[in-house]
mmCIF file of C-alpha atoms in Angstrom:
data_model
loop_
_atom_site.group_PDB
_atom_site.id
_atom_site.type_symbol
_atom_site.label_atom_id
_atom_site.label_comp_id
_atom_site.label_asym_id
_atom_site.label_seq_id
_atom_site.Cartn_x
_atom_site.Cartn_y
_atom_site.Cartn_z
ATOM 1 C CA MET A 1 0.000 0.000 0.000
ATOM 2 C CA LYS A 2 1.284 3.450 -0.891
ATOM 3 C CA LYS A 3 1.833 6.145 1.713
ATOM 4 C CA VAL A 4 -0.328 9.102 2.750
ATOM 5 C CA LEU A 5 0.944 12.669 2.484
ATOM 6 C CA VAL A 6 0.034 14.959 5.395
ATOM 7 C CA VAL A 7 -0.002 18.704 4.633
ATOM 8 C CA GLU A 8 0.729 21.164 7.454
ATOM 9 C CA THR A 9 1.006 24.935 7.802
ATOM 10 C CA ASN A 10 4.089 27.128 8.235
ATOM 11 C CA VAL A 11 2.102 30.153 9.467
ATOM 12 C CA THR A 12 2.891 31.337 12.997
ATOM 13 C CA HIS A 13 0.409 34.213 13.480
ATOM 14 C CA TYR A 14 -3.177 35.161 12.712
ATOM 15 C CA GLY A 15 -2.616 37.422 9.725
ATOM 16 C CA ASP A 16 -1.007 40.695 10.804
ATOM 17 C CA THR A 17 -1.747 40.203 14.497
ATOM 18 C CA ASP A 18 0.670 39.175 17.236
ATOM 19 C CA GLU A 19 -1.506 36.214 18.221
ATOM 20 C CA ALA A 20 0.159 32.853 17.710
ATOM 21 C CA THR A 21 -1.369 30.070 15.651
ATOM 22 C CA GLY A 22 -0.118 27.144 13.580
ATOM 23 C CA LEU A 23 -0.903 23.441 13.256
ATOM 24 C CA TRP A 24 -3.599 21.983 15.480
ATOM 25 C CA LEU A 25 -1.492 19.132 16.850
ATOM 26 C CA GLY A 26 -4.269 16.603 17.346
ATOM 27 C CA GLU A 27 -5.418 16.877 13.751
ATOM 28 C CA THR A 28 -2.113 15.477 12.565
ATOM 29 C CA ALA A 29 -1.348 13.228 15.536
ATOM 30 C CA GLU A 30 -4.711 11.448 15.711
ATOM 31 C CA PHE A 31 -4.790 10.923 11.951
ATOM 32 C CA VAL A 32 -1.234 9.552 11.936
ATOM 33 C CA ASP A 33 -1.987 7.338 14.924
ATOM 34 C CA GLU A 34 -4.784 5.664 12.967
ATOM 35 C CA MET A 35 -2.509 5.215 9.937
ATOM 36 C CA GLN A 36 0.209 3.648 12.051
ATOM 37 C CA LYS A 37 -2.239 1.171 13.563
ATOM 38 C CA GLU A 38 -2.814 -0.136 10.037
ATOM 39 C CA GLY A 39 0.835 -0.062 8.993
ATOM 40 C CA ILE A 40 0.258 2.770 6.500
ATOM 41 C CA GLY A 41 3.288 4.992 5.982
ATOM 42 C CA VAL A 42 3.023 8.749 6.287
ATOM 43 C CA ASP A 43 5.142 11.666 5.064
ATOM 44 C CA PHE A 44 4.768 15.343 5.942
ATOM 45 C CA VAL A 45 4.894 18.374 3.668
ATOM 46 C CA SER A 46 4.350 22.102 4.201
ATOM 47 C CA PRO A 47 4.230 24.998 1.734
ATOM 48 C CA LYS A 48 7.751 26.144 2.631
ATOM 49 C CA GLY A 49 9.103 22.882 3.990
ATOM 50 C CA GLY A 50 10.961 22.702 7.297
ATOM 51 C CA PHE A 51 9.520 24.029 10.541
ATOM 52 C CA VAL A 52 5.828 23.699 11.421
ATOM 53 C CA PRO A 53 4.584 25.781 14.388
ATOM 54 C CA LEU A 54 1.982 24.462 16.807
ATOM 55 C CA ASP A 55 -1.120 26.413 17.685
ATOM 56 C CA PRO A 56 -0.628 26.877 21.450
ATOM 57 C CA ARG A 57 -4.347 26.426 22.040
ATOM 58 C CA SER A 58 -4.168 22.929 20.576
ATOM 59 C CA MET A 59 -1.988 21.766 23.472
ATOM 60 C CA LYS A 60 -4.970 22.161 25.795
ATOM 61 C CA TYR A 61 -6.706 19.338 23.952
ATOM 62 C CA VAL A 62 -4.039 16.655 23.937
ATOM 63 C CA ASP A 63 -4.582 13.196 25.372
ATOM 64 C CA ALA A 64 -2.272 10.268 26.050
ATOM 65 C CA SER A 65 -2.306 9.016 22.449
ATOM 66 C CA ILE A 66 -1.477 12.456 21.045
ATOM 67 C CA MET A 67 1.336 12.994 23.539
ATOM 68 C CA LYS A 68 2.780 9.536 22.897
ATOM 69 C CA LEU A 69 3.205 10.311 19.207
ATOM 70 C CA TYR A 70 4.257 13.929 19.836
ATOM 71 C CA GLU A 71 7.100 12.731 22.054
ATOM 72 C CA THR A 72 8.636 10.411 19.464
ATOM 73 C CA PRO A 73 11.802 11.706 17.761
ATOM 74 C CA ASP A 74 10.551 10.551 14.356
ATOM 75 C CA PHE A 75 7.354 12.600 14.621
ATOM 76 C CA GLN A 76 9.178 15.621 15.985
ATOM 77 C CA GLN A 77 11.701 15.642 13.168
ATOM 78 C CA ARG A 78 9.555 14.688 10.180
ATOM 79 C CA ALA A 79 6.264 16.376 11.158
ATOM 80 C CA LEU A 80 7.459 19.490 12.989
ATOM 81 C CA VAL A 81 11.105 20.304 12.248
ATOM 82 C CA LYS A 82 11.992 19.018 8.789
ATOM 83 C CA THR A 83 8.805 18.677 6.765
ATOM 84 C CA LEU A 84 9.278 18.121 3.061
ATOM 85 C CA SER A 85 8.891 20.979 0.626
ATOM 86 C CA PRO A 86 6.510 20.444 -2.299
ATOM 87 C CA ALA A 87 9.499 20.180 -4.643
ATOM 88 C CA GLU A 88 10.690 17.117 -2.712
ATOM 89 C CA VAL A 89 7.398 15.255 -3.114
ATOM 90 C CA ASN A 90 6.660 12.700 -5.835
ATOM 91 C CA PRO A 91 2.848 12.432 -5.997
ATOM 92 C CA ASP A 92 3.117 8.946 -7.480
ATOM 93 C CA ASP A 93 4.336 7.689 -4.084
ATOM 94 C CA TYR A 94 1.009 8.392 -2.357
ATOM 95 C CA SER A 95 -2.471 6.903 -2.220
ATOM 96 C CA ALA A 96 -3.922 9.959 -0.492
ATOM 97 C CA ILE A 97 -3.271 13.509 0.630
ATOM 98 C CA TYR A 98 -4.537 14.827 3.967
ATOM 99 C CA TYR A 99 -4.781 18.534 4.761
ATOM 100 C CA ALA A 100 -4.467 19.009 8.522
ATOM 101 C CA GLY A 101 -5.863 22.174 10.052
ATOM 102 C CA GLY A 102 -5.198 24.878 12.572
ATOM 103 C CA HIS A 103 -6.033 28.468 11.727
ATOM 104 C CA GLY A 104 -2.639 29.061 10.109
ATOM 105 C CA VAL A 105 -3.656 27.129 7.012
ATOM 106 C CA MET A 106 -6.148 29.846 6.069
ATOM 107 C CA TRP A 107 -3.197 31.992 5.020
ATOM 108 C CA ASP A 108 -0.869 29.536 3.285
ATOM 109 C CA PHE A 109 -3.010 26.680 1.911
ATOM 110 C CA PRO A 110 -5.556 28.223 -0.498
ATOM 111 C CA ASP A 111 -3.201 29.699 -3.089
ATOM 112 C CA ASP A 112 -0.283 27.264 -2.993
ATOM 113 C CA GLU A 113 -0.092 26.048 -6.591
ATOM 114 C CA ASN A 114 2.614 23.476 -5.858
ATOM 115 C CA LEU A 115 0.451 21.704 -3.296
ATOM 116 C CA GLN A 116 -2.520 21.948 -5.648
ATOM 117 C CA LYS A 117 -0.585 20.132 -8.374
ATOM 118 C CA ILE A 118 0.440 17.402 -5.948
ATOM 119 C CA ALA A 119 -3.130 16.899 -4.717
ATOM 120 C CA MET A 120 -4.623 16.692 -8.190
ATOM 121 C CA LYS A 121 -1.917 14.288 -9.398
ATOM 122 C CA ILE A 122 -2.679 11.997 -6.462
ATOM 123 C CA GLU A 123 -6.385 12.216 -7.299
ATOM 124 C CA ALA A 124 -5.698 11.562 -10.981
ATOM 125 C CA ASN A 125 -3.832 8.408 -9.925
ATOM 126 C CA ASN A 126 -7.080 7.135 -8.357
ATOM 127 C CA GLY A 127 -6.018 8.404 -4.940
ATOM 128 C CA PHE A 128 -7.958 10.244 -2.248
ATOM 129 C CA VAL A 129 -8.099 13.911 -1.292
ATOM 130 C CA THR A 130 -8.888 14.429 2.393
ATOM 131 C CA SER A 131 -8.981 17.220 4.957
ATOM 132 C CA VAL A 132 -10.126 18.061 8.455
ATOM 133 C CA CYS A 133 -11.323 21.289 10.041
ATOM 134 C CA HIS A 134 -9.550 24.354 8.575
ATOM 135 C CA GLY A 135 -7.624 22.008 6.290
ATOM 136 C CA VAL A 136 -10.556 22.374 3.915
ATOM 137 C CA ALA A 137 -8.900 25.674 2.915
ATOM 138 C CA GLY A 138 -6.460 23.580 0.906
ATOM 139 C CA LEU A 139 -9.316 22.241 -1.205
ATOM 140 C CA LEU A 140 -10.896 25.573 -2.118
ATOM 141 C CA ASN A 141 -8.826 26.313 -5.216
ATOM 142 C CA LEU A 142 -8.096 22.808 -6.452
ATOM 143 C CA LYS A 143 -9.061 22.542 -10.118
ATOM 144 C CA ASP A 144 -9.501 19.558 -12.410
ATOM 145 C CA LYS A 145 -7.938 19.140 -15.837
ATOM 146 C CA ASP A 146 -10.786 21.171 -17.360
ATOM 147 C CA GLY A 147 -10.117 24.110 -15.059
ATOM 148 C CA GLN A 148 -13.221 23.517 -12.948
ATOM 149 C CA TYR A 149 -13.159 23.675 -9.157
ATOM 150 C CA TYR A 150 -12.622 20.176 -7.797
ATOM 151 C CA ILE A 151 -15.152 20.684 -4.992
ATOM 152 C CA ALA A 152 -17.891 21.948 -7.339
ATOM 153 C CA GLY A 153 -20.934 19.713 -6.991
ATOM 154 C CA LYS A 154 -19.322 17.715 -4.179
ATOM 155 C CA THR A 155 -20.524 17.365 -0.603
ATOM 156 C CA ILE A 156 -17.908 18.493 1.899
ATOM 157 C CA THR A 157 -17.522 19.820 5.433
ATOM 158 C CA GLY A 158 -15.064 21.889 7.436
ATOM 159 C CA PHE A 159 -14.785 24.271 10.371
ATOM 160 C CA THR A 160 -17.976 26.308 10.535
ATOM 161 C CA LYS A 161 -18.866 29.948 11.233
ATOM 162 C CA ALA A 162 -20.548 28.872 14.466
ATOM 163 C CA GLU A 163 -17.333 27.189 15.542
ATOM 164 C CA GLU A 164 -15.313 30.308 14.653
ATOM 165 C CA ILE A 165 -17.633 32.368 16.851
ATOM 166 C CA LEU A 166 -17.342 29.918 19.737
ATOM 167 C CA ALA A 167 -13.538 29.977 19.312
ATOM 168 C CA GLY A 168 -13.622 33.780 19.376
ATOM 169 C CA LYS A 169 -11.865 34.038 16.006
ATOM 170 C CA GLN A 170 -14.642 35.380 13.800
ATOM 171 C CA THR A 171 -13.042 38.831 13.582
ATOM 172 C CA VAL A 172 -9.529 37.672 12.648
ATOM 173 C CA VAL A 173 -10.108 34.922 10.089
ATOM 174 C CA PRO A 174 -9.726 36.011 6.441
ATOM 175 C CA PHE A 175 -12.841 34.090 5.337
ATOM 176 C CA TYR A 176 -15.439 31.544 6.409
ATOM 177 C CA ASN A 177 -14.969 28.057 4.987
ATOM 178 C CA LYS A 178 -18.628 27.422 4.161
ATOM 179 C CA ALA A 179 -19.058 30.706 2.286
ATOM 180 C CA GLU A 180 -15.928 30.152 0.192
ATOM 181 C CA ALA A 181 -16.789 26.515 -0.521
ATOM 182 C CA GLU A 182 -20.285 27.441 -1.666
ATOM 183 C CA LYS A 183 -18.899 30.159 -3.944
ATOM 184 C CA ARG A 184 -17.081 27.332 -5.710
ATOM 185 C CA GLY A 185 -20.198 25.202 -6.047
ATOM 186 C CA ALA A 186 -19.674 22.822 -3.139
ATOM 187 C CA ASN A 187 -22.495 21.390 -1.062
ATOM 188 C CA PHE A 188 -21.307 22.231 2.458
ATOM 189 C CA LYS A 189 -22.780 20.082 5.239
ATOM 190 C CA GLN A 190 -22.373 20.574 8.970
ATOM 191 C CA VAL A 191 -23.597 19.274 12.309
ATOM 192 C CA ARG A 192 -23.646 20.769 15.796
ATOM 193 C CA ALA A 193 -20.524 22.742 16.665
ATOM 194 C CA TYR A 194 -17.567 20.607 17.752
ATOM 195 C CA LYS A 195 -19.354 17.313 17.161
ATOM 196 C CA ASP A 196 -17.356 14.590 15.403
ATOM 197 C CA TYR A 197 -18.437 14.546 11.753
ATOM 198 C CA ALA A 198 -16.782 13.198 8.608
ATOM 199 C CA ILE A 199 -18.291 12.619 5.174
ATOM 200 C CA GLN A 200 -17.221 11.099 1.879
ATOM 201 C CA ASP A 201 -18.099 12.042 -1.678
ATOM 202 C CA GLY A 202 -16.272 9.799 -4.120
ATOM 203 C CA HIS A 203 -12.537 10.184 -3.572
ATOM 204 C CA LEU A 204 -13.054 13.246 -1.368
ATOM 205 C CA ILE A 205 -13.205 12.804 2.431
ATOM 206 C CA THR A 206 -13.628 15.749 4.805
ATOM 207 C CA GLY A 207 -14.085 16.286 8.544
ATOM 208 C CA GLN A 208 -15.726 19.240 10.271
ATOM 209 C CA ASN A 209 -13.527 20.060 13.261
ATOM 210 C CA PRO A 210 -10.567 18.913 15.405
ATOM 211 C CA PHE A 211 -12.645 16.112 16.891
ATOM 212 C CA SER A 212 -13.179 14.557 13.452
ATOM 213 C CA ALA A 213 -9.589 13.621 12.586
ATOM 214 C CA ARG A 214 -9.881 9.954 13.539
ATOM 215 C CA SER A 215 -13.167 9.614 11.670
ATOM 216 C CA VAL A 216 -11.550 10.999 8.504
ATOM 217 C CA ALA A 217 -8.655 8.577 8.985
ATOM 218 C CA LYS A 218 -10.943 5.590 9.464
ATOM 219 C CA LEU A 219 -12.975 6.443 6.372
ATOM 220 C CA LEU A 220 -9.778 6.702 4.362
ATOM 221 C CA ILE A 221 -8.413 3.428 5.723
ATOM 222 C CA LYS A 222 -11.613 1.617 4.784
ATOM 223 C CA ASN A 223 -11.283 2.899 1.230
ATOM 224 C CA LEU A 224 -7.595 2.055 0.947
ATOM 225 C CA GLU A 225 -8.255 -1.485 2.132
ATOM 226 C CA ASN A 226 -10.906 -1.912 -0.547
ATOM 227 C CA LYS A 227 -8.776 -0.649 -3.444
#
């Protein structure tokens, strides 16, 4: 079985503010934990390569399984210190791409053409495109070979406006995921704020919030096992 490519942010602050953000640790760690249970290899990439900052708020939501992975030298080096750059990635090596979230991704995922090319090559190879929470920002500008938005006509989910309000971030985010997805023709579904929710539409698998990472992983695993 081919590996899965995990995409993470390099952004350290909310836009022009002094407030720290970055990767939501659990969204990578819980996903990777599920992959490892099934013996599925994982690599990590970020728009710039190298260092990936952690959203400090995400450390309030760690559990024993997240900390166990976080404390391993392999995870620290490959997922947080020395992530691959897009130029170092061969899309043919992967069965799926997974966009992890954290608010930072809203600034560096949507317009990264190198990551877009990788994602669509994986999809063209009969692979899967997946995301959780704010990671959906990486899907917004994906386009197929005909130049049409990849999410057009597809049912997806991601971090909601209600969840932004509850997180107190509605005034600092550059956009709302649902509004941008619907502008591109997506059918955006959501459930109660912060409830675990993941959905699949063909080769596209998305999760609503940080508590949906394992559900996205399990959906993907089921599909990979059936290929």
